[in-house]
Amino acid sequence: MNSVIERADSAYAYPLLIKQLLATPLANAPEQEIVYRGSYRQTYRQLDERIRRLGSALMALGVKHGDTVAVMEWDSHRYLECYFAIPLIGATLMTANIRLSPEQISYCLDHCGAETLLVHADFLPLLDQIRKQLPKLRRVILLRDDDTALPADFYDEYECLLSTAKQIFEFPDFDENIRATTFYTTGTTGKPKGVQFSHRQIVLHTLATSGALAAAAQGQRFGSSDVYMPLTPMFHVHAWGIPYVATMMGVKQVYPGRYQPNMIVDLINKESVTFTHCVPTVLQLVLQASNAATTDFSRLKMVVGGAALTAGLCREAQARGIDIFTGYGMSETCPILTLSQLTPEMTDLDPEQDIGIRTKAGRQIPLVHLRVIDVKGQDISRDGVSTGEIVVRAPWLTQAYRGDQEASRILWEGGWLHTQDIGHIDSQGYLQVADRIKDVIKSGGEWVSSLQIEYIVSLHSAIAEVAVIGVPDDKWGERPVPFIVPKPGCRDQVTLESIHSHMQPYADQGVISHYAIPDQIKVVEALEKTSVGKLNKKLMRERFSSYAE
């Protein structure tokens, strides 16, 4: 018997298209502000008008349903307009990672088939360098903050394009499973892989993320009274999808443009920013800015992801008044899967227990089904100790890498997305990522977690940053080597002996294996990072012998 619900002939099916996210803020907060670098302000009403103008302009210049439009831009109100206008006409928004090498950028732009490119004036030299490698590119539009001249072969300048476009323009309905966005992973091996997300996936991710952030029992909330500023680049996994959440909520939004620590701190102060997110590297830059010492951060809530939040950095942020916690996900997962929000029962935790919760990967947000499995694909006990690979299902996971069937098969083996992370889940549902599968160190017949060593070493009072890699060893197979960035003025306190003294009690208590205590350390000025601020351990291993102790 057919049990599909009945529908009136005129019933509206309400496809889950990104345009639906605009309805609530336009109804409830049309005069709310969107700010760019403190010098440009517009309302949500104006945002809507500019989105419609951009959509109509792109269609007028020949962008068709299914085409790809690429953007190379800093975090801005213009980028937010592109987040909506390009997918809303049925085209695909390609967010180009401006921190990749020129060769990688040209590969990504060509691979996705972008015929239209919106490019900030700061990247004109880069575009000149790669233009000959982009045979599919037909039209380029200039984005600028100053009076940079329009190059002769460009189609138009962004504001001029909008000024002559139709103000009244209705975005059509279409299949919610149409691709809305695409971008490329920044893996350290092989060519970048293209991930892609539909309208339906982005809308569901927005709803689930907003629900998780609004449902926090204390702190770690994001709601209608907050002021939002992204410190994760908008080219990277939709800035973790939070601009869509912020827009749907109708909150005040602040966009910092190119990341400059003093500018960021000024905006936090002057625009009363209360919610942001970033990788640990950006947090350190903010805390070390020359104007940070006189800034009150006590209203600021911050999600840290992309790399492990160490206990030391968490403690430093809390000392400055920041309500800090972590999130977990990856490019392939749109990205948020878990958040390390505290529960109502955790109000009386001692400081170390509190930090221990905040630095975990967190508990799964709504609609996420997360498992930890052994090599046979069987579930591992949620005892907070037993580890295995983290696999996941959620309605917003990329369904395949663009044009790469074999990598897609491996990603989705067995019908679960394989994260290539290993970890464990405790009885309260908190996930702890132990390591990347490729970064686990096998020493003396035991598996040693590089992340666990990093966590303990980061507690050393003289250490600002640490990364641990495994290096070959004739006797033990592999040995851990911490790469350490000392705090300013603390170089003399970071010695192999001091690290041994610091780590030995943890080994004596059984927290870590004795094999986790290193035989050597490398003290460095900075750690190798990927284009989005993740630790580049592959490069560290390759350059290991060139580092001085």
PDB file of C-alpha atoms in Angstrom, residues 385 387-388 390 421-424 431-437 439-440 448-454 537:
ATOM      1  CA  VAL A 385      40.115   4.341  26.223  1.00  0.00           C
ATOM      2  CA  THR A 387      40.636   3.411  20.068  1.00  0.00           C
ATOM      3  CA  GLY A 388      39.793   2.781  16.446  1.00  0.00           C
ATOM      4  CA  ILE A 390      36.360   7.297  13.300  1.00  0.00           C
ATOM      5  CA  ASP A 421      41.437   9.675  12.197  1.00  0.00           C
ATOM      6  CA  ILE A 422      41.710   7.327  15.147  1.00  0.00           C
ATOM      7  CA  GLY A 423      40.098   8.097  18.456  1.00  0.00           C
ATOM      8  CA  HIS A 424      37.822   6.970  21.250  1.00  0.00           C
ATOM      9  CA  LEU A 431      34.985  12.025  21.131  1.00  0.00           C
ATOM     10  CA  GLN A 432      38.730  12.334  21.584  1.00  0.00           C
ATOM     11  CA  VAL A 433      40.841  12.218  18.430  1.00  0.00           C
ATOM     12  CA  ALA A 434      44.018  10.310  19.238  1.00  0.00           C
ATOM     13  CA  ASP A 435      45.818  10.804  15.943  1.00  0.00           C
ATOM     14  CA  ARG A 436      45.730  10.616  12.195  1.00  0.00           C
ATOM     15  CA  ILE A 437      46.228   7.034  11.060  1.00  0.00           C
ATOM     16  CA  ASP A 439      50.770   9.945  12.125  1.00  0.00           C
ATOM     17  CA  VAL A 440      50.548   7.201  14.771  1.00  0.00           C
ATOM     18  CA  VAL A 448      52.056   5.887  20.555  1.00  0.00           C
ATOM     19  CA  SER A 449      49.749   8.835  19.859  1.00  0.00           C
ATOM     20  CA  SER A 450      51.498  11.953  18.622  1.00  0.00           C
ATOM     21  CA  LEU A 451      48.512  14.051  19.728  1.00  0.00           C
ATOM     22  CA  GLN A 452      48.684  12.707  23.264  1.00  0.00           C
ATOM     23  CA  ILE A 453      52.370  13.601  23.483  1.00  0.00           C
ATOM     24  CA  GLU A 454      51.592  17.058  22.074  1.00  0.00           C
ATOM     25  CA  LYS A 537      53.755  16.692   9.558  1.00  0.00           C
TER      26      LYS A 537
END
